mmCIF file of C-alpha atoms in Angstrom:
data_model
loop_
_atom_site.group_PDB
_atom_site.id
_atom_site.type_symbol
_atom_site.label_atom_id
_atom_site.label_comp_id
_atom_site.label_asym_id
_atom_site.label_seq_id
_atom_site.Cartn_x
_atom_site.Cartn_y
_atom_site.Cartn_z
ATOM 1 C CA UNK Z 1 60.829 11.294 90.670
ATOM 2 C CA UNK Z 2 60.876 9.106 93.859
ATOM 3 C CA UNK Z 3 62.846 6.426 91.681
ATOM 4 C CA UNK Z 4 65.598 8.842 90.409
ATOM 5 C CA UNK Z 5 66.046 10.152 94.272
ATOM 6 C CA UNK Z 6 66.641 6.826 95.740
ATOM 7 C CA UNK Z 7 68.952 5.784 92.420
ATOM 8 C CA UNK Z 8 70.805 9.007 93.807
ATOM 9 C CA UNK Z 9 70.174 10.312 90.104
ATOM 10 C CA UNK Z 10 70.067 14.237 91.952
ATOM 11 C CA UNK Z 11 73.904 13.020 93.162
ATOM 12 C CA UNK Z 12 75.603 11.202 90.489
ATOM 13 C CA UNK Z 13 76.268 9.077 92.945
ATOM 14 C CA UNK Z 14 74.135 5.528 94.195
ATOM 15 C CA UNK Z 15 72.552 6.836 98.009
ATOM 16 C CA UNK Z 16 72.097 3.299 99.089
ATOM 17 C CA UNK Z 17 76.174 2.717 100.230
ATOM 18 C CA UNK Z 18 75.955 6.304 101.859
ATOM 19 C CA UNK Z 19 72.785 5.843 103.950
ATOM 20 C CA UNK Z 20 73.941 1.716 104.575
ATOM 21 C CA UNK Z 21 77.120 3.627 106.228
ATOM 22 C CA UNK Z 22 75.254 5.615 108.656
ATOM 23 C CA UNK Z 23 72.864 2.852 109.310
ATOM 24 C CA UNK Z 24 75.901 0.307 109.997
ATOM 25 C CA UNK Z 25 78.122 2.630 111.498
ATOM 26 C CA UNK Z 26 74.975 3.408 114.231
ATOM 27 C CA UNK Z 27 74.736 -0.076 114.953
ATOM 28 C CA UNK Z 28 78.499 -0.594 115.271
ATOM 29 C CA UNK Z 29 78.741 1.917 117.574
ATOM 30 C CA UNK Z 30 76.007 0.182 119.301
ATOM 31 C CA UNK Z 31 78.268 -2.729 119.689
ATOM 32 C CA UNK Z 32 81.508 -1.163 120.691
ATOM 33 C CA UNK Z 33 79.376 1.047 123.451
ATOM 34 C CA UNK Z 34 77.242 -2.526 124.960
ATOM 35 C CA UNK Z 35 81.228 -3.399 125.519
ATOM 36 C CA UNK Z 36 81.682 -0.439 127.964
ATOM 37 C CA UNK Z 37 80.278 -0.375 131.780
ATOM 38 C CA UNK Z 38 77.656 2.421 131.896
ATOM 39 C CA UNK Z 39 76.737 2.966 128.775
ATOM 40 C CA UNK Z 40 73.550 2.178 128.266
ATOM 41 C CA UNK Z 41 72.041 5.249 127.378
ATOM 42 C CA UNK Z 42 74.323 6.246 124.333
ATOM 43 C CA UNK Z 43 74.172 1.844 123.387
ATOM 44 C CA UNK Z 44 70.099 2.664 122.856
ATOM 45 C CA UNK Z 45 70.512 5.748 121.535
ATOM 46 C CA UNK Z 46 72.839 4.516 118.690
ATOM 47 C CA UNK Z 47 70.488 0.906 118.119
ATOM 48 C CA UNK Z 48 67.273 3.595 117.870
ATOM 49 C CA UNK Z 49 69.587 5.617 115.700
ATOM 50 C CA UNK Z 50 70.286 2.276 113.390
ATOM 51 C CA UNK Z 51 66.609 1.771 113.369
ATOM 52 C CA UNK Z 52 65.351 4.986 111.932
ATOM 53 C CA UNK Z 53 68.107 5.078 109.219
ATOM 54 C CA UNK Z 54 67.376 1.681 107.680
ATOM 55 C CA UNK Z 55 63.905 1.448 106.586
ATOM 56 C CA UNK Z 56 65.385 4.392 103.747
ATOM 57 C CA UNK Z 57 68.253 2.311 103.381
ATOM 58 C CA UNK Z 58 66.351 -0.959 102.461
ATOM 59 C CA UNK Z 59 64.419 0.596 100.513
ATOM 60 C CA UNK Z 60 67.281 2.080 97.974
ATOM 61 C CA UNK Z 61 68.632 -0.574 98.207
ATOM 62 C CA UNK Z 62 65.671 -2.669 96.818
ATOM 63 C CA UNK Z 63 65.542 0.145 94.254
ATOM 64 C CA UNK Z 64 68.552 -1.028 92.827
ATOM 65 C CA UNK Z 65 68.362 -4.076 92.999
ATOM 66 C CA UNK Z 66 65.002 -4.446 90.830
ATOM 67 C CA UNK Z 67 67.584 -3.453 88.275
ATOM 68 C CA UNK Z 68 70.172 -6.009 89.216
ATOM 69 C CA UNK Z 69 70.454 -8.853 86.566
ATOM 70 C CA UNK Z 70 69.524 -12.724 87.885
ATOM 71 C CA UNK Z 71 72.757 -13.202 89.384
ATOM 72 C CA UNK Z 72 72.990 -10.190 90.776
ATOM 73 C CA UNK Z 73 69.820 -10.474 92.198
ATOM 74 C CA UNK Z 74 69.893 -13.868 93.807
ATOM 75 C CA UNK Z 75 72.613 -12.679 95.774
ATOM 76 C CA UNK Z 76 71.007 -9.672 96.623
ATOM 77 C CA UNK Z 77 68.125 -11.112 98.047
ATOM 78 C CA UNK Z 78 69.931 -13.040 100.111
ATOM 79 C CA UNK Z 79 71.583 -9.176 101.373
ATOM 80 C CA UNK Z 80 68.262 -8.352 101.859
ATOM 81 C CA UNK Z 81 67.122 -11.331 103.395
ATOM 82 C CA UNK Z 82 70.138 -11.213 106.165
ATOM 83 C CA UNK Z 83 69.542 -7.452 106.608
ATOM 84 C CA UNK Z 84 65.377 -8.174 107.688
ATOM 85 C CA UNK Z 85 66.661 -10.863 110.226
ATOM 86 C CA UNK Z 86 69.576 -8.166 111.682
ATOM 87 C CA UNK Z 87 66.182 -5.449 111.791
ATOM 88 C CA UNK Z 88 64.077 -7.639 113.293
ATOM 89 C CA UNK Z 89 67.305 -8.526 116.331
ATOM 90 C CA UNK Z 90 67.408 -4.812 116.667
ATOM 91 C CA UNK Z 91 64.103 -4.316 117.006
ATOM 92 C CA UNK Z 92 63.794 -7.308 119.891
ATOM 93 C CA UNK Z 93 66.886 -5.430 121.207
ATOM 94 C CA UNK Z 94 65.919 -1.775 121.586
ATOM 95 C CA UNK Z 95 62.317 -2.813 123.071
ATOM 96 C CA UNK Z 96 64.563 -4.822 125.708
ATOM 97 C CA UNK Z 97 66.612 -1.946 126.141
ATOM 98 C CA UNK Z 98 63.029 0.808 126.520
ATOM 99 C CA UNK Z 99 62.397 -1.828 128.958
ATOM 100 C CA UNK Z 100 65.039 -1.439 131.060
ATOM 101 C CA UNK Z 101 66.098 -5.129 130.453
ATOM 102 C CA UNK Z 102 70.335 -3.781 128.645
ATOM 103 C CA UNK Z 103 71.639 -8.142 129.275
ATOM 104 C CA UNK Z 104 68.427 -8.944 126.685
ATOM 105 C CA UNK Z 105 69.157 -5.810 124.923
ATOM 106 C CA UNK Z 106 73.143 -6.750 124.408
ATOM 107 C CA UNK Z 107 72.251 -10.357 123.620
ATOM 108 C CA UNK Z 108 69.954 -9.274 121.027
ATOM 109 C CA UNK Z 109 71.930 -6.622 119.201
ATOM 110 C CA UNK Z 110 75.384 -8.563 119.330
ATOM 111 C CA UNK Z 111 73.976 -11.251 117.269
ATOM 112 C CA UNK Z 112 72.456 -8.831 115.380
ATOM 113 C CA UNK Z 113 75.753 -7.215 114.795
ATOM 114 C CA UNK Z 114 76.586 -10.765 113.392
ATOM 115 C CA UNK Z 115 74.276 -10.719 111.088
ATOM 116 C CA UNK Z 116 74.458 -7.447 110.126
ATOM 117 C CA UNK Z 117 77.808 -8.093 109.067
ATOM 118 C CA UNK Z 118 77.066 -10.895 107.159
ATOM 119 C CA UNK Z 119 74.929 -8.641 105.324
ATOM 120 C CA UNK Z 120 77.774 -5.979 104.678
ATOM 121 C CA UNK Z 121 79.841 -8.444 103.413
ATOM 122 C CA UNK Z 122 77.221 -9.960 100.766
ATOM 123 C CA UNK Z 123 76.983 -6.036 99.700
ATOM 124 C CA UNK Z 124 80.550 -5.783 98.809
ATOM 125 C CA UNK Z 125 80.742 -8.597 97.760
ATOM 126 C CA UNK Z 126 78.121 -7.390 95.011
ATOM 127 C CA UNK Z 127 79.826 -4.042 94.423
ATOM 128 C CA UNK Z 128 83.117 -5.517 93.768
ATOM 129 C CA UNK Z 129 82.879 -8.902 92.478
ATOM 130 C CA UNK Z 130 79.746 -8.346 90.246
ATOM 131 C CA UNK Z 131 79.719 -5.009 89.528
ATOM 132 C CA UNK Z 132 76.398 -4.027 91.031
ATOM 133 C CA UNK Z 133 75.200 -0.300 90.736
ATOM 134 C CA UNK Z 134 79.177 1.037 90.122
ATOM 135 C CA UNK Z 135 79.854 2.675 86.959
ATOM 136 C CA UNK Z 136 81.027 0.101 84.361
ATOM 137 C CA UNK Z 137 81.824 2.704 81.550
ATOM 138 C CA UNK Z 138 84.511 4.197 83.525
ATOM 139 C CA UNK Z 139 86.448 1.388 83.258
ATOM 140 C CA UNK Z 140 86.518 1.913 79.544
ATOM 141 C CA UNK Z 141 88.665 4.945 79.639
ATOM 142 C CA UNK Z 142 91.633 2.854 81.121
ATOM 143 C CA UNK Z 143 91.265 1.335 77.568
ATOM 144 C CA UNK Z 144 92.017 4.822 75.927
ATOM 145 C CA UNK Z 145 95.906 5.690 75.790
ATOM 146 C CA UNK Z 146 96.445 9.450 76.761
ATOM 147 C CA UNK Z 147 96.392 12.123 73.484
ATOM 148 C CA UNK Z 148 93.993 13.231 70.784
ATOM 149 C CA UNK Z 149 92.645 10.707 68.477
ATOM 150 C CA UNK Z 150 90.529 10.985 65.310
ATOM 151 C CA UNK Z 151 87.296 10.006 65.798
ATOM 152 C CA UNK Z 152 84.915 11.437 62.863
ATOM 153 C CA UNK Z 153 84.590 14.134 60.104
ATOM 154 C CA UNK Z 154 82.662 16.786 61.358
ATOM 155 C CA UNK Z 155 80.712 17.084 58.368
ATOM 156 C CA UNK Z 156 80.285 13.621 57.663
ATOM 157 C CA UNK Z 157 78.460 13.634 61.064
ATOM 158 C CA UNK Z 158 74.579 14.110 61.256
ATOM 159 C CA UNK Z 159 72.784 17.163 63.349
ATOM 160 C CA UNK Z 160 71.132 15.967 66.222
ATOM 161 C CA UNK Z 161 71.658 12.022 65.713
ATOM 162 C CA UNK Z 162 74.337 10.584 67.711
ATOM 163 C CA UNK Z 163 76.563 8.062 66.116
ATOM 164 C CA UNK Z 164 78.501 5.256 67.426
ATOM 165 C CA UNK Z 165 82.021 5.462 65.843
ATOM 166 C CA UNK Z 166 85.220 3.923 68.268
ATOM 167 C CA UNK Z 167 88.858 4.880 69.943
ATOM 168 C CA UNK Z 168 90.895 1.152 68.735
ATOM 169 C CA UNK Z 169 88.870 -1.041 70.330
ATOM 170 C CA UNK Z 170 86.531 1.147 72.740
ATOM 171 C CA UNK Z 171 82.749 2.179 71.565
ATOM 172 C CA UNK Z 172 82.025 6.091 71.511
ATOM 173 C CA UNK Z 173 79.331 8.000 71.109
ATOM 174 C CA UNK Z 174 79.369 11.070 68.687
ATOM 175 C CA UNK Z 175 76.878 13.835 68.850
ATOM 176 C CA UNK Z 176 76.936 17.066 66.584
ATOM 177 C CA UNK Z 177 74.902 19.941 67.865
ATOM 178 C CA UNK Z 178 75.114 22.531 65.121
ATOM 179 C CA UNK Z 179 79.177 23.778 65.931
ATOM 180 C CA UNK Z 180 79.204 21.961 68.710
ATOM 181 C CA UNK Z 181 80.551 17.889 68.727
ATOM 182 C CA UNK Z 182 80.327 15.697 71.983
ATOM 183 C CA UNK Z 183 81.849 12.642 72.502
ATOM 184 C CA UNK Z 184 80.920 10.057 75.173
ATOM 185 C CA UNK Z 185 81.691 6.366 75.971
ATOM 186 C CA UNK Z 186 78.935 4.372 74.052
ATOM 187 C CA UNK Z 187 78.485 1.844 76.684
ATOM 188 C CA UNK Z 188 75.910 2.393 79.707
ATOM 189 C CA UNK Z 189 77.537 2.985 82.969
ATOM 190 C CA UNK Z 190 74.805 0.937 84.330
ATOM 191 C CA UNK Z 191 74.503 -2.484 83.219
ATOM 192 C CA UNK Z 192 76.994 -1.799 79.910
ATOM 193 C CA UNK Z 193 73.703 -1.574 77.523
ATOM 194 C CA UNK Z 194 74.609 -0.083 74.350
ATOM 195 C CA UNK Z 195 73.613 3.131 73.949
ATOM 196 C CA UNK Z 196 73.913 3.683 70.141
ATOM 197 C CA UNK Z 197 70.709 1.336 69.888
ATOM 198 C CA UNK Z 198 68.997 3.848 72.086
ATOM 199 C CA UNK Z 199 66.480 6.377 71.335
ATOM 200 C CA UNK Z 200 67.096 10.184 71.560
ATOM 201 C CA UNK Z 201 64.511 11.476 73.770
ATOM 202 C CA UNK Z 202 63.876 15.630 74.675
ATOM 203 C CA UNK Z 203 63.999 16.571 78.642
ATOM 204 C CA UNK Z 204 63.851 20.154 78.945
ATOM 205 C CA UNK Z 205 64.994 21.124 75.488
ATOM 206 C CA UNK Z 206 68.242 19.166 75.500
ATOM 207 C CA UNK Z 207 68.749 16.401 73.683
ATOM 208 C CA UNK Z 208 69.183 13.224 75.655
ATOM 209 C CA UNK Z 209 70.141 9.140 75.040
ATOM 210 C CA UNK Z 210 68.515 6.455 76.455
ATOM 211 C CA UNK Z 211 69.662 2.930 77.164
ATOM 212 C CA UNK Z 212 67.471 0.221 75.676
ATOM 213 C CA UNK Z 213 68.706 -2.286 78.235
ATOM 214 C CA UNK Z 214 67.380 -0.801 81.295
ATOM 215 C CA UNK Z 215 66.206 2.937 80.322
ATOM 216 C CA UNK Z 216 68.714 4.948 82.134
ATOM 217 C CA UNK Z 217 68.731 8.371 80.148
ATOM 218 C CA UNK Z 218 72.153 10.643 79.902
ATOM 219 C CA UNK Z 219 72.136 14.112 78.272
ATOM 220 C CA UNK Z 220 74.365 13.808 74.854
ATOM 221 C CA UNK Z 221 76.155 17.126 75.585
ATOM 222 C CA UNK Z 222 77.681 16.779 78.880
ATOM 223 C CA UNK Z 223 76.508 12.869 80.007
ATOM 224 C CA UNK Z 224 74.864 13.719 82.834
ATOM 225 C CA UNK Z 225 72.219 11.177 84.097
ATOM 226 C CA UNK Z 226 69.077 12.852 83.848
ATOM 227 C CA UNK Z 227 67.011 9.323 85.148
ATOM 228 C CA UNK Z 228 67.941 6.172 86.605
ATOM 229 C CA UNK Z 229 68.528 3.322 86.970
ATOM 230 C CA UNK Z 230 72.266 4.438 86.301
ATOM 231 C CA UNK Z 231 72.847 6.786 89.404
ATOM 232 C CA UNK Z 232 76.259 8.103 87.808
ATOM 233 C CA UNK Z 233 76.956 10.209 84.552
ATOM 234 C CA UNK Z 234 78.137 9.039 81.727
ATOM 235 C CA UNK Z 235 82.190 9.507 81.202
ATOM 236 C CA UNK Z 236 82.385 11.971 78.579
ATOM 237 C CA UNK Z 237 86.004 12.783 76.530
ATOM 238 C CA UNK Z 238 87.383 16.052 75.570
ATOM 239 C CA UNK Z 239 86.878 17.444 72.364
ATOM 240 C CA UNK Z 240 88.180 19.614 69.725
ATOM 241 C CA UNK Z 241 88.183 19.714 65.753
ATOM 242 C CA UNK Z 242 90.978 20.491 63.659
ATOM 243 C CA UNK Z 243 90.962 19.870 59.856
ATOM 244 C CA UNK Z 244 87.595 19.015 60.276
ATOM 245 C CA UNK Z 245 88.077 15.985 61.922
ATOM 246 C CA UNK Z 246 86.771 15.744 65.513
ATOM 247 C CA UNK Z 247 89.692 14.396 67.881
ATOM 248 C CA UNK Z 248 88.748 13.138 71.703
ATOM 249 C CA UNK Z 249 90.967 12.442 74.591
ATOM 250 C CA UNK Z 250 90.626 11.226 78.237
ATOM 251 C CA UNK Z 251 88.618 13.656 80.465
#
């Protein structure tokens, strides 16, 4: 599913910061080469290089974002709206440069290295200050102290319906699967949607979760994202039964 690919679902990991590294780092190359007599050649190489790379970028990157919640958004569109400008700079550039006009060329793609920064920064900005596309369940397990804690009776624990039960004062999600008990963090790693309201769905013959915020879908046995928008898997604790209570601890 084109979605799931450009989530980076197939990865477990989001694709839009890898490909926005090779488009970036192209173009910053770009810049540091314009700076150096006689290099003209490898300067339009690297801006044509820049150019192929970020039409896929943008558009994982919109992928995500469609996801995004309003405040997320609004400053994501102004990511976007900075990164069109910087594409459109690049593209005046490397025609000036197939031209044979590199002082137009230069002008062009240093103040489109401006604003391609400006860009960057608006994207980390989103990544670290508001949490866009990173895994927001992990931080949950820095919540868990290290060692085994009690977490349900196994046979007070229904086959094939997972269960929210909770580690102090972190959520979990309990799944029995005939001997077999799982136990994963019961907030999405998305957008932090809670997955004990979600519905079990079948993909493939396992049995899988999915959010009802924003339908990301995790397999209950081993968390792993089976479809987007979440593009990493959900942490999952260790497990083992004694007494028939089911214990957990960190991964």
């Amino acid at each position: 599913m084109l979605r799931d690919l450009l989530h980076g679902v197939p990865t477990g990991h989001p694709i839009h910061p890898a490909l926005a590294s090779f488009t970036l780092g192209s173009f910053t190359s770009a810049a540091i080469l314009d700076l150096i007599r006689g290099q003209e050649l490898p300067a339009t190489t690297m801006v044509g290089a820049g150019m192929v790379g970020a039409p896929l970028t943008v558009l994982a990157g919109a992928t995500d974002w469609s996801e995004l919640d309003k405040e997320q958004r609004r400053v994501g569109l102004v990511h976007l709206t900075a990164n069109v400008i910087s594409l459109g700079l690049y593209s005046a550039s490397l025609v000036a440069r197939l031209r044979g006009d590199h002082q137009r060329g230069r002008i062009f793609g240093f103040a489109a290295f401006g604003v391609i920064n400006v860009s960057a920064y608006l994207g980390g900005h989103l990544a670290y200050a508001q949490g866009a596309q990173v895994n927001q369940a992990a931080t949950q397990l820095h919540r868990i102290s290290d060692g085994w804690h009690p977490v349900a009776d196994v046979s007070a624990l229904p086959h094939g319906m997972p269960v929210s039960r909770s580690i102090g004062e972190v959520p979990v999600l309990v799944y029995r699967d005939g001997d077999s008990v799982s136990v994963l963090l019961e907030r999405c790693g998305h957008e932090t949607g809670p997955l004990g309201d979600g519905r079990v769905v079948d993909i493939d013959g396992d049995a899988c979760v999915e959010c009802p915020w924003h339908g990301s879908v995790f397999r209950l046995r081993d968390g792993l994202v089976m479809h987007g928008p979440a593009g990493s898997d959900q942490p999952v604790l260790r497990t083992r039964v004694v007494n028939d209570v089911v214990e957990a601890n960190l991964p």
